[in-house]
Amino acid sequence: MANLQLRFLLVSLFTSIVGEAQYVMQDAALMHYIDRRFQSLENRLEKCNQDIMDYVEEFRDFSKRIISRLEGLNVYKTEFKNEVEHLLTRVERAQRDIDYFASGRDSDACVEVDEDLVEQQQIEEAEERRKIKIVLNASCDNMLTGIKSLKIVKKTGDAHGSWMKDPGKNHPKIYFLNRSKNNVILEFANIRAFMESSNMLAARRVILPTHWQGTGHVIYKGFLFYHRYGSLNEIIKYNIHKRNITDRMLLPGAGQMPAYELFPTTKIDLAIDEQGLWAIHAEPDIGGNLVITKINHHTMAVEYTWDTSCNSKNAEAAFMVCKTLYVVYNTPNGGTSRIECVYNVLDALNTYEVPVLHFPKRYGSHSMMHYNPREKEVFAWGDGSQIIYKLETNQKV
């Protein structure tokens, strides 16, 4: 009997142990299942997060492409607008030529001229000339009669470059722009600091966002105006103090050929005189003659354009003085620079009225000449030397 009871207790104990073991195994399986589900959820969340990051990156790239395309469209829009304006100007000039030849044929055929029409044309021409005089401040009536002297300020940098003061600002700073392709301006406190500085690292450096083309850039009223390297005819307006581009324009007809045959890297030569900002370039359509354009330096808009009788062949530089273009010529191997062609935009001066003016005491060539209307001097760069020419002027008769 005792053995039977013992067997019964052992069976009960064994059954209890087996039952608890089954519960433990079920709990372990449940925990393993839950752990796998959490792991799967974490993997999915991680993949979702990665997908979101990929989408964000793709959207950023897409936004950059869109912005780039919009900027390109703005450039194309400006270029198209300027080309249309250039075409309209050419059409107007062609129409004037046609009217001129037609009137010539009519006079040869003894056809009676409508005096009222002629009078109306004369009135319109006088009105147009009056508007130009107002824009150009016709009170400026000095003409260049001679180059008084020269001063070689320093010899530094490459064979070609540009240096200047800002005639629109009342400060003595000197700006040094070395080479015909670069993007670094060196600013000196005054001309003495420039002359005495043996280390260019002492100057304040201004890094431009793009390179310039040639040596035809100018600084006026705190802005650098320059032909952008790699473009046909884009002029950049750069704020030197704030160090950013504030405006740009396309100069119609420019960039197809060098402005001066003897210095072919300059396609657009910018100039400053008493009237403000000008651009000088040559066009093959008119036999390589120079074209001068008056530019509003505030709006970067073309105000007027003139086709001159001065040719770019054997020219090395040019500058504006009192709304008059003076073109400097030389020989291909370098010689005595001389002014042989003069063009006044108001037709108040003819080339044959002005004698040939020679630059004194120097044999060589120039890669840049810019007139400073505040100091009545020409800043020049000749064979790596920085030069100042003093001018003699008289009032036009």
mmCIF file of C-alpha atoms in Angstrom:
data_model
loop_
_atom_site.group_PDB
_atom_site.id
_atom_site.type_symbol
_atom_site.label_atom_id
_atom_site.label_comp_id
_atom_site.label_asym_id
_atom_site.label_seq_id
_atom_site.Cartn_x
_atom_site.Cartn_y
_atom_site.Cartn_z
ATOM 1 C CA MET A 1 0.000 0.000 0.000
ATOM 2 C CA ALA A 2 2.811 2.378 0.872
ATOM 3 C CA ASN A 3 4.507 1.611 -2.439
ATOM 4 C CA LEU A 4 1.359 2.488 -4.297
ATOM 5 C CA GLN A 5 1.049 5.838 -2.564
ATOM 6 C CA LEU A 6 4.689 6.619 -3.293
ATOM 7 C CA ARG A 7 4.213 5.855 -6.973
ATOM 8 C CA PHE A 8 1.156 8.070 -7.055
ATOM 9 C CA LEU A 9 3.091 11.002 -5.527
ATOM 10 C CA LEU A 10 5.979 10.513 -7.959
ATOM 11 C CA VAL A 11 3.624 10.524 -10.924
ATOM 12 C CA SER A 12 1.924 13.682 -9.648
ATOM 13 C CA LEU A 13 5.279 15.408 -9.117
ATOM 14 C CA PHE A 14 6.529 14.415 -12.561
ATOM 15 C CA THR A 15 3.335 15.633 -14.195
ATOM 16 C CA SER A 16 3.645 18.980 -12.389
ATOM 17 C CA ILE A 17 7.262 19.402 -13.458
ATOM 18 C CA VAL A 18 6.464 18.544 -17.088
ATOM 19 C CA GLY A 19 3.593 21.020 -17.102
ATOM 20 C CA GLU A 20 5.768 23.866 -15.731
ATOM 21 C CA ALA A 21 8.460 23.036 -18.325
ATOM 22 C CA GLN A 22 5.899 23.324 -21.102
ATOM 23 C CA TYR A 23 4.787 26.727 -19.789
ATOM 24 C CA VAL A 24 8.420 27.914 -19.704
ATOM 25 C CA MET A 25 8.998 26.715 -23.250
ATOM 26 C CA GLN A 26 5.844 28.477 -24.422
ATOM 27 C CA ASP A 27 6.939 31.725 -22.715
ATOM 28 C CA ALA A 28 10.372 31.496 -24.329
ATOM 29 C CA ALA A 29 8.810 30.944 -27.739
ATOM 30 C CA LEU A 30 6.510 33.915 -27.202
ATOM 31 C CA MET A 31 9.419 36.155 -26.174
ATOM 32 C CA HIS A 32 11.432 35.040 -29.191
ATOM 33 C CA TYR A 33 8.475 35.817 -31.437
ATOM 34 C CA ILE A 34 8.031 39.282 -29.903
ATOM 35 C CA ASP A 35 11.763 39.970 -30.209
ATOM 36 C CA ARG A 36 11.706 39.030 -33.896
ATOM 37 C CA ARG A 37 8.716 41.301 -34.483
ATOM 38 C CA PHE A 38 10.470 44.237 -32.785
ATOM 39 C CA GLN A 39 13.608 43.562 -34.843
ATOM 40 C CA SER A 40 11.558 43.557 -38.026
ATOM 41 C CA LEU A 41 9.868 46.806 -36.991
ATOM 42 C CA GLU A 42 13.218 48.464 -36.265
ATOM 43 C CA ASN A 43 14.551 47.367 -39.665
ATOM 44 C CA ARG A 44 11.520 48.809 -41.396
ATOM 45 C CA LEU A 45 11.816 52.093 -39.487
ATOM 46 C CA GLU A 46 15.499 52.311 -40.373
ATOM 47 C CA LYS A 47 14.715 51.667 -44.045
ATOM 48 C CA CYS A 48 11.946 54.269 -43.930
ATOM 49 C CA ASN A 49 14.334 56.792 -42.384
ATOM 50 C CA GLN A 50 16.963 56.039 -45.075
ATOM 51 C CA ASP A 51 14.346 56.425 -47.806
ATOM 52 C CA ILE A 52 13.330 59.815 -46.373
ATOM 53 C CA MET A 53 16.959 60.945 -46.304
ATOM 54 C CA ASP A 54 17.392 59.789 -49.902
ATOM 55 C CA TYR A 55 14.255 61.671 -50.935
ATOM 56 C CA VAL A 56 15.468 64.815 -49.159
ATOM 57 C CA GLU A 57 18.853 64.600 -50.911
ATOM 58 C CA GLU A 58 17.171 64.051 -54.272
ATOM 59 C CA PHE A 59 14.910 67.042 -53.633
ATOM 60 C CA ARG A 60 17.921 69.204 -52.784
ATOM 61 C CA ASP A 61 19.641 68.183 -56.015
ATOM 62 C CA PHE A 62 16.434 68.847 -57.918
ATOM 63 C CA SER A 63 16.112 72.294 -56.299
ATOM 64 C CA LYS A 64 19.712 73.129 -57.239
ATOM 65 C CA ARG A 65 19.063 72.070 -60.820
ATOM 66 C CA ILE A 66 15.899 74.168 -60.968
ATOM 67 C CA ILE A 67 17.684 77.233 -59.533
ATOM 68 C CA SER A 68 20.527 76.744 -62.006
ATOM 69 C CA ARG A 69 18.053 76.482 -64.872
ATOM 70 C CA LEU A 70 16.229 79.625 -63.689
ATOM 71 C CA GLU A 71 19.504 81.533 -63.520
ATOM 72 C CA GLY A 72 20.330 80.329 -67.015
ATOM 73 C CA LEU A 73 16.892 81.442 -68.210
ATOM 74 C CA ASN A 74 17.480 84.887 -66.689
ATOM 75 C CA VAL A 75 20.774 85.156 -68.577
ATOM 76 C CA TYR A 76 19.093 84.037 -71.801
ATOM 77 C CA LYS A 77 16.289 86.525 -71.197
ATOM 78 C CA THR A 78 18.777 89.370 -70.715
ATOM 79 C CA GLU A 79 20.777 88.253 -73.743
ATOM 80 C CA PHE A 80 17.643 88.029 -75.894
ATOM 81 C CA LYS A 81 16.484 91.462 -74.735
ATOM 82 C CA ASN A 82 19.848 93.018 -75.506
ATOM 83 C CA GLU A 83 20.023 91.311 -78.903
ATOM 84 C CA VAL A 84 16.567 92.654 -79.755
ATOM 85 C CA GLU A 85 17.630 96.146 -78.685
ATOM 86 C CA HIS A 86 20.793 95.773 -80.748
ATOM 87 C CA LEU A 87 18.752 94.640 -83.753
ATOM 88 C CA LEU A 88 16.373 97.587 -83.373
ATOM 89 C CA THR A 89 19.353 99.951 -83.233
ATOM 90 C CA ARG A 90 20.775 98.393 -86.402
ATOM 91 C CA VAL A 91 17.389 98.653 -88.117
ATOM 92 C CA GLU A 92 17.149 102.326 -87.184
ATOM 93 C CA ARG A 93 20.636 102.963 -88.547
ATOM 94 C CA ALA A 94 19.835 101.070 -91.735
ATOM 95 C CA GLN A 95 16.626 103.042 -92.103
ATOM 96 C CA ARG A 96 18.559 106.290 -91.734
ATOM 97 C CA ASP A 97 21.024 105.119 -94.391
ATOM 98 C CA ILE A 98 18.178 104.141 -96.706
ATOM 99 C CA ASP A 99 16.522 107.521 -96.174
ATOM 100 C CA TYR A 100 19.833 109.234 -96.881
ATOM 101 C CA PHE A 101 20.455 107.351 -100.141
ATOM 102 C CA ALA A 102 16.827 107.784 -101.169
ATOM 103 C CA SER A 103 17.037 111.517 -100.604
ATOM 104 C CA GLY A 104 20.260 111.563 -102.640
ATOM 105 C CA ARG A 105 18.606 109.807 -105.571
ATOM 106 C CA ASP A 106 15.635 112.103 -105.339
ATOM 107 C CA SER A 107 17.847 115.179 -105.486
ATOM 108 C CA ASP A 108 19.778 113.780 -108.461
ATOM 109 C CA ALA A 109 16.504 113.198 -110.301
ATOM 110 C CA CYS A 110 15.478 116.784 -109.625
ATOM 111 C CA VAL A 111 12.434 115.663 -107.685
ATOM 112 C CA GLU A 112 10.880 118.423 -105.677
ATOM 113 C CA VAL A 113 11.676 118.062 -101.962
ATOM 114 C CA ASP A 114 8.972 118.544 -99.413
ATOM 115 C CA GLU A 115 10.344 121.475 -97.428
ATOM 116 C CA ASP A 116 7.981 120.780 -94.546
ATOM 117 C CA LEU A 117 9.299 117.188 -94.296
ATOM 118 C CA VAL A 118 12.920 118.384 -94.350
ATOM 119 C CA GLU A 119 12.148 120.938 -91.688
ATOM 120 C CA GLN A 120 10.446 118.271 -89.561
ATOM 121 C CA GLN A 121 13.487 115.976 -89.892
ATOM 122 C CA GLN A 122 15.798 118.816 -88.891
ATOM 123 C CA ILE A 123 13.611 119.530 -85.872
ATOM 124 C CA GLU A 124 13.688 115.846 -84.856
ATOM 125 C CA GLU A 125 17.481 115.668 -85.267
ATOM 126 C CA ALA A 126 17.902 118.841 -83.219
ATOM 127 C CA GLU A 127 15.635 117.436 -80.512
ATOM 128 C CA GLU A 128 17.594 114.153 -80.440
ATOM 129 C CA ARG A 129 20.856 116.087 -80.174
ATOM 130 C CA ARG A 130 19.387 118.187 -77.369
ATOM 131 C CA LYS A 131 18.410 115.048 -75.434
ATOM 132 C CA ILE A 132 21.906 113.596 -75.862
ATOM 133 C CA LYS A 133 23.454 116.851 -74.660
ATOM 134 C CA ILE A 134 21.252 116.775 -71.569
ATOM 135 C CA VAL A 135 22.202 113.167 -70.813
ATOM 136 C CA LEU A 136 25.894 113.820 -71.432
ATOM 137 C CA ASN A 137 26.129 117.152 -69.610
ATOM 138 C CA ALA A 138 27.287 119.193 -72.602
ATOM 139 C CA SER A 139 28.984 121.754 -70.349
ATOM 140 C CA CYS A 140 32.087 119.530 -70.554
ATOM 141 C CA ASP A 141 33.858 121.049 -73.552
ATOM 142 C CA ASN A 142 37.583 120.458 -73.052
ATOM 143 C CA MET A 143 39.766 118.809 -75.681
ATOM 144 C CA LEU A 144 43.146 117.137 -75.333
ATOM 145 C CA THR A 145 46.013 119.176 -76.783
ATOM 146 C CA GLY A 146 49.058 117.306 -75.515
ATOM 147 C CA ILE A 147 50.638 114.803 -73.138
ATOM 148 C CA LYS A 148 52.700 116.872 -70.756
ATOM 149 C CA SER A 149 54.844 114.327 -68.950
ATOM 150 C CA LEU A 150 55.036 110.793 -67.666
ATOM 151 C CA LYS A 151 55.869 109.247 -64.338
ATOM 152 C CA ILE A 152 56.826 105.584 -64.012
ATOM 153 C CA VAL A 153 55.372 104.855 -60.576
ATOM 154 C CA LYS A 154 56.537 101.263 -60.260
ATOM 155 C CA LYS A 155 57.492 98.178 -62.233
ATOM 156 C CA THR A 156 55.799 95.109 -60.835
ATOM 157 C CA GLY A 157 53.539 92.299 -61.925
ATOM 158 C CA ASP A 158 53.219 90.682 -65.338
ATOM 159 C CA ALA A 159 53.639 92.301 -68.743
ATOM 160 C CA HIS A 160 49.888 92.999 -68.901
ATOM 161 C CA GLY A 161 47.527 94.266 -66.238
ATOM 162 C CA SER A 162 45.527 97.221 -64.985
ATOM 163 C CA TRP A 163 45.792 99.672 -62.113
ATOM 164 C CA MET A 164 43.690 102.674 -61.145
ATOM 165 C CA LYS A 165 42.042 104.896 -58.581
ATOM 166 C CA ASP A 166 38.288 105.269 -58.159
ATOM 167 C CA PRO A 167 37.427 108.673 -59.707
ATOM 168 C CA GLY A 168 33.933 108.445 -58.235
ATOM 169 C CA LYS A 169 35.237 108.332 -54.648
ATOM 170 C CA ASN A 170 37.185 110.956 -52.729
ATOM 171 C CA HIS A 171 39.842 108.606 -51.354
ATOM 172 C CA PRO A 172 43.437 107.873 -52.404
ATOM 173 C CA LYS A 173 43.197 104.077 -52.638
ATOM 174 C CA ILE A 174 45.087 102.290 -55.413
ATOM 175 C CA TYR A 175 43.677 99.150 -57.023
ATOM 176 C CA PHE A 176 46.071 96.693 -58.677
ATOM 177 C CA LEU A 177 44.703 94.027 -61.064
ATOM 178 C CA ASN A 178 47.535 91.891 -62.393
ATOM 179 C CA ARG A 179 47.333 89.900 -65.664
ATOM 180 C CA SER A 180 44.682 89.785 -68.375
ATOM 181 C CA LYS A 181 42.910 86.838 -66.707
ATOM 182 C CA ASN A 182 42.620 86.796 -62.937
ATOM 183 C CA ASN A 183 40.139 87.248 -60.084
ATOM 184 C CA VAL A 184 42.231 88.933 -57.361
ATOM 185 C CA ILE A 185 42.214 92.686 -56.688
ATOM 186 C CA LEU A 186 44.936 94.148 -54.483
ATOM 187 C CA GLU A 187 43.915 97.310 -52.647
ATOM 188 C CA PHE A 188 46.531 99.758 -51.260
ATOM 189 C CA ALA A 189 45.817 102.634 -48.893
ATOM 190 C CA ASN A 190 47.395 105.224 -51.220
ATOM 191 C CA ILE A 191 49.944 105.568 -53.981
ATOM 192 C CA ARG A 192 52.832 105.854 -51.521
ATOM 193 C CA ALA A 193 51.881 102.540 -49.923
ATOM 194 C CA PHE A 194 51.760 101.023 -53.405
ATOM 195 C CA MET A 195 55.173 102.420 -54.360
ATOM 196 C CA GLU A 196 56.882 101.418 -51.117
ATOM 197 C CA SER A 197 55.316 97.971 -50.790
ATOM 198 C CA SER A 198 57.786 95.260 -51.718
ATOM 199 C CA ASN A 199 55.417 92.544 -50.522
ATOM 200 C CA MET A 200 52.062 92.328 -52.256
ATOM 201 C CA LEU A 201 50.740 90.264 -49.343
ATOM 202 C CA ALA A 202 50.531 93.494 -47.341
ATOM 203 C CA ALA A 203 47.671 94.696 -49.565
ATOM 204 C CA ARG A 204 44.006 93.994 -48.898
ATOM 205 C CA ARG A 205 42.918 91.163 -51.184
ATOM 206 C CA VAL A 206 39.497 91.071 -52.817
ATOM 207 C CA ILE A 207 38.627 87.732 -54.426
ATOM 208 C CA LEU A 208 36.093 87.934 -57.258
ATOM 209 C CA PRO A 209 33.608 85.095 -57.852
ATOM 210 C CA THR A 210 34.598 84.979 -61.552
ATOM 211 C CA HIS A 211 37.692 85.853 -63.597
ATOM 212 C CA TRP A 212 37.983 88.973 -65.716
ATOM 213 C CA GLN A 213 38.835 89.041 -69.427
ATOM 214 C CA GLY A 214 41.482 91.455 -70.756
ATOM 215 C CA THR A 215 42.520 94.684 -69.043
ATOM 216 C CA GLY A 216 39.520 96.883 -69.804
ATOM 217 C CA HIS A 217 37.982 96.927 -66.319
ATOM 218 C CA VAL A 218 37.293 100.104 -64.315
ATOM 219 C CA ILE A 219 36.393 100.989 -60.741
ATOM 220 C CA TYR A 220 33.765 103.693 -60.303
ATOM 221 C CA LYS A 221 31.833 104.802 -57.219
ATOM 222 C CA GLY A 222 32.842 101.706 -55.259
ATOM 223 C CA PHE A 223 32.009 99.184 -57.994
ATOM 224 C CA LEU A 224 34.254 97.158 -60.271
ATOM 225 C CA PHE A 225 32.943 96.827 -63.831
ATOM 226 C CA TYR A 226 34.588 94.056 -65.828
ATOM 227 C CA HIS A 227 34.149 91.729 -68.823
ATOM 228 C CA ARG A 228 33.544 88.228 -67.434
ATOM 229 C CA TYR A 229 36.026 85.640 -68.677
ATOM 230 C CA GLY A 230 34.428 82.917 -70.778
ATOM 231 C CA SER A 231 31.502 85.079 -71.892
ATOM 232 C CA LEU A 232 31.068 86.790 -75.241
ATOM 233 C CA ASN A 233 29.912 90.177 -73.989
ATOM 234 C CA GLU A 234 28.796 89.984 -70.345
ATOM 235 C CA ILE A 235 29.757 92.929 -68.127
ATOM 236 C CA ILE A 236 29.704 92.366 -64.349
ATOM 237 C CA LYS A 237 29.039 95.053 -61.733
ATOM 238 C CA TYR A 238 30.744 94.045 -58.467
ATOM 239 C CA ASN A 239 30.447 95.823 -55.102
ATOM 240 C CA ILE A 240 34.005 95.946 -53.716
ATOM 241 C CA HIS A 241 32.942 96.812 -50.162
ATOM 242 C CA LYS A 242 30.165 94.206 -49.829
ATOM 243 C CA ARG A 243 32.033 91.723 -52.037
ATOM 244 C CA ASN A 244 29.108 90.585 -54.155
ATOM 245 C CA ILE A 245 27.804 90.892 -57.709
ATOM 246 C CA THR A 246 25.031 93.491 -57.806
ATOM 247 C CA ASP A 247 24.168 93.527 -61.508
ATOM 248 C CA ARG A 248 25.222 92.397 -64.965
ATOM 249 C CA MET A 249 24.459 93.169 -68.595
ATOM 250 C CA LEU A 250 25.175 91.961 -72.133
ATOM 251 C CA LEU A 251 26.748 94.560 -74.436
ATOM 252 C CA PRO A 252 25.104 94.223 -77.882
ATOM 253 C CA GLY A 253 27.524 93.532 -80.739
ATOM 254 C CA ALA A 254 30.609 93.269 -78.520
ATOM 255 C CA GLY A 255 33.063 90.406 -78.072
ATOM 256 C CA GLN A 256 33.262 89.272 -81.700
ATOM 257 C CA MET A 257 36.777 90.623 -82.190
ATOM 258 C CA PRO A 258 39.479 92.381 -80.121
ATOM 259 C CA ALA A 259 38.910 96.025 -79.350
ATOM 260 C CA TYR A 260 42.549 96.705 -80.268
ATOM 261 C CA GLU A 261 44.549 94.656 -82.764
ATOM 262 C CA LEU A 262 47.824 95.013 -80.845
ATOM 263 C CA PHE A 263 46.298 93.674 -77.609
ATOM 264 C CA PRO A 264 43.854 90.924 -78.626
ATOM 265 C CA THR A 265 42.847 89.697 -75.138
ATOM 266 C CA THR A 266 40.761 92.818 -74.502
ATOM 267 C CA LYS A 267 37.409 92.443 -76.275
ATOM 268 C CA ILE A 268 35.555 95.093 -74.236
ATOM 269 C CA ASP A 269 37.368 98.159 -72.895
ATOM 270 C CA LEU A 270 35.451 100.075 -70.237
ATOM 271 C CA ALA A 271 36.213 103.740 -69.618
ATOM 272 C CA ILE A 272 35.323 106.559 -67.230
ATOM 273 C CA ASP A 273 35.225 110.275 -68.015
ATOM 274 C CA GLU A 274 33.353 113.330 -66.734
ATOM 275 C CA GLN A 275 30.111 111.813 -68.069
ATOM 276 C CA GLY A 276 30.411 108.437 -66.331
ATOM 277 C CA LEU A 277 30.707 104.888 -67.688
ATOM 278 C CA TRP A 278 31.488 103.988 -71.319
ATOM 279 C CA ALA A 279 32.277 100.795 -73.230
ATOM 280 C CA ILE A 280 34.553 100.549 -76.274
ATOM 281 C CA HIS A 281 34.579 97.575 -78.637
ATOM 282 C CA ALA A 282 35.172 96.762 -82.318
ATOM 283 C CA GLU A 283 32.716 95.184 -84.718
ATOM 284 C CA PRO A 284 33.540 93.226 -87.884
ATOM 285 C CA ASP A 285 30.279 94.377 -89.522
ATOM 286 C CA ILE A 286 31.686 97.885 -89.858
ATOM 287 C CA GLY A 287 35.184 96.919 -90.944
ATOM 288 C CA GLY A 288 36.710 96.627 -87.485
ATOM 289 C CA ASN A 289 35.875 100.207 -86.530
ATOM 290 C CA LEU A 290 35.392 101.034 -82.873
ATOM 291 C CA VAL A 291 31.938 101.409 -81.345
ATOM 292 C CA ILE A 292 31.413 103.430 -78.172
ATOM 293 C CA THR A 293 28.453 102.929 -75.868
ATOM 294 C CA LYS A 294 27.237 105.125 -73.016
ATOM 295 C CA ILE A 295 26.114 102.944 -70.107
ATOM 296 C CA ASN A 296 24.052 104.016 -67.117
ATOM 297 C CA HIS A 297 26.192 102.744 -64.243
ATOM 298 C CA HIS A 298 23.166 102.607 -61.902
ATOM 299 C CA THR A 299 20.851 100.496 -64.063
ATOM 300 C CA MET A 300 23.472 98.889 -66.367
ATOM 301 C CA ALA A 301 21.330 99.927 -69.343
ATOM 302 C CA VAL A 302 22.597 101.154 -72.708
ATOM 303 C CA GLU A 303 21.819 104.848 -73.176
ATOM 304 C CA TYR A 304 23.357 105.592 -76.600
ATOM 305 C CA THR A 305 25.680 103.911 -79.100
ATOM 306 C CA TRP A 306 27.912 105.479 -81.770
ATOM 307 C CA ASP A 307 29.794 103.865 -84.669
ATOM 308 C CA THR A 308 33.085 105.759 -84.934
ATOM 309 C CA SER A 309 35.479 106.294 -87.821
ATOM 310 C CA CYS A 310 38.402 105.018 -85.723
ATOM 311 C CA ASN A 311 39.698 101.590 -86.724
ATOM 312 C CA SER A 312 41.075 98.906 -84.392
ATOM 313 C CA LYS A 313 43.957 98.012 -86.749
ATOM 314 C CA ASN A 314 47.333 98.814 -85.127
ATOM 315 C CA ALA A 315 45.477 100.228 -82.098
ATOM 316 C CA GLU A 316 46.772 99.330 -78.632
ATOM 317 C CA ALA A 317 44.446 101.276 -76.315
ATOM 318 C CA ALA A 318 41.909 104.094 -76.084
ATOM 319 C CA PHE A 319 40.320 106.332 -73.462
ATOM 320 C CA MET A 320 37.498 108.840 -73.093
ATOM 321 C CA VAL A 321 37.941 112.483 -72.090
ATOM 322 C CA CYS A 322 34.910 114.767 -71.939
ATOM 323 C CA LYS A 323 32.710 112.569 -74.209
ATOM 324 C CA THR A 324 35.535 112.310 -76.752
ATOM 325 C CA LEU A 325 37.274 109.075 -77.747
ATOM 326 C CA TYR A 326 41.073 109.160 -78.160
ATOM 327 C CA VAL A 327 42.549 106.068 -79.843
ATOM 328 C CA VAL A 328 46.231 105.223 -79.302
ATOM 329 C CA TYR A 329 48.169 103.482 -82.086
ATOM 330 C CA ASN A 330 51.585 101.831 -82.224
ATOM 331 C CA THR A 331 53.580 99.318 -84.266
ATOM 332 C CA PRO A 332 53.337 95.536 -83.761
ATOM 333 C CA ASN A 333 56.888 95.376 -82.339
ATOM 334 C CA GLY A 334 56.416 98.361 -80.026
ATOM 335 C CA GLY A 335 57.429 101.924 -80.692
ATOM 336 C CA THR A 336 56.246 105.420 -79.869
ATOM 337 C CA SER A 337 52.583 105.454 -78.875
ATOM 338 C CA ARG A 338 50.535 108.187 -80.513
ATOM 339 C CA ILE A 339 46.939 109.401 -80.748
ATOM 340 C CA GLU A 340 45.883 109.380 -84.381
ATOM 341 C CA CYS A 341 42.083 109.159 -84.242
ATOM 342 C CA VAL A 342 39.640 111.275 -82.249
ATOM 343 C CA TYR A 343 35.850 110.980 -82.183
ATOM 344 C CA ASN A 344 33.453 113.302 -80.364
ATOM 345 C CA VAL A 345 29.959 111.920 -79.830
ATOM 346 C CA LEU A 346 28.358 115.341 -80.396
ATOM 347 C CA ASP A 347 30.316 115.851 -83.640
ATOM 348 C CA ALA A 348 31.943 118.905 -82.104
ATOM 349 C CA LEU A 349 35.407 117.673 -83.060
ATOM 350 C CA ASN A 350 36.856 116.029 -86.156
ATOM 351 C CA THR A 351 40.014 113.966 -86.419
ATOM 352 C CA TYR A 352 41.536 116.246 -89.008
ATOM 353 C CA GLU A 353 41.231 119.169 -86.587
ATOM 354 C CA VAL A 354 43.490 117.453 -84.023
ATOM 355 C CA PRO A 355 47.222 116.946 -84.676
ATOM 356 C CA VAL A 356 48.862 113.593 -83.959
ATOM 357 C CA LEU A 357 49.778 113.517 -80.270
ATOM 358 C CA HIS A 358 52.824 111.468 -79.216
ATOM 359 C CA PHE A 359 53.381 110.044 -75.747
ATOM 360 C CA PRO A 360 56.730 111.314 -74.412
ATOM 361 C CA LYS A 361 60.080 109.702 -73.590
ATOM 362 C CA ARG A 362 59.117 106.103 -73.882
ATOM 363 C CA TYR A 363 59.588 103.295 -76.382
ATOM 364 C CA GLY A 364 57.369 100.241 -75.960
ATOM 365 C CA SER A 365 53.669 99.451 -75.854
ATOM 366 C CA HIS A 366 50.646 99.729 -73.566
ATOM 367 C CA SER A 367 48.138 97.073 -72.607
ATOM 368 C CA MET A 368 45.856 99.510 -70.786
ATOM 369 C CA MET A 369 45.127 103.264 -70.636
ATOM 370 C CA HIS A 370 42.394 104.747 -68.441
ATOM 371 C CA TYR A 371 41.595 108.413 -67.894
ATOM 372 C CA ASN A 372 40.912 109.642 -64.358
ATOM 373 C CA PRO A 373 38.573 112.667 -64.620
ATOM 374 C CA ARG A 374 39.105 113.664 -60.989
ATOM 375 C CA GLU A 375 42.881 114.054 -61.359
ATOM 376 C CA LYS A 376 43.000 114.757 -65.148
ATOM 377 C CA GLU A 377 45.571 112.000 -65.644
ATOM 378 C CA VAL A 378 45.871 108.812 -67.647
ATOM 379 C CA PHE A 379 46.790 105.666 -65.706
ATOM 380 C CA ALA A 380 48.633 103.244 -68.002
ATOM 381 C CA TRP A 381 50.268 99.822 -67.901
ATOM 382 C CA GLY A 382 53.210 99.428 -70.253
ATOM 383 C CA ASP A 383 55.385 96.295 -70.418
ATOM 384 C CA GLY A 384 54.951 95.616 -66.694
ATOM 385 C CA SER A 385 55.379 99.242 -65.603
ATOM 386 C CA GLN A 386 52.670 101.305 -63.919
ATOM 387 C CA ILE A 387 52.690 104.773 -65.509
ATOM 388 C CA ILE A 388 50.876 108.087 -65.061
ATOM 389 C CA TYR A 389 50.599 110.582 -67.944
ATOM 390 C CA LYS A 390 49.803 114.236 -67.266
ATOM 391 C CA LEU A 391 47.476 115.778 -69.866
ATOM 392 C CA GLU A 392 47.135 119.239 -71.372
ATOM 393 C CA THR A 393 43.606 120.324 -72.293
ATOM 394 C CA ASN A 394 42.027 123.451 -73.766
ATOM 395 C CA GLN A 395 38.453 124.535 -74.162
ATOM 396 C CA LYS A 396 36.934 123.728 -77.529
ATOM 397 C CA VAL A 397 36.544 126.759 -79.757
#
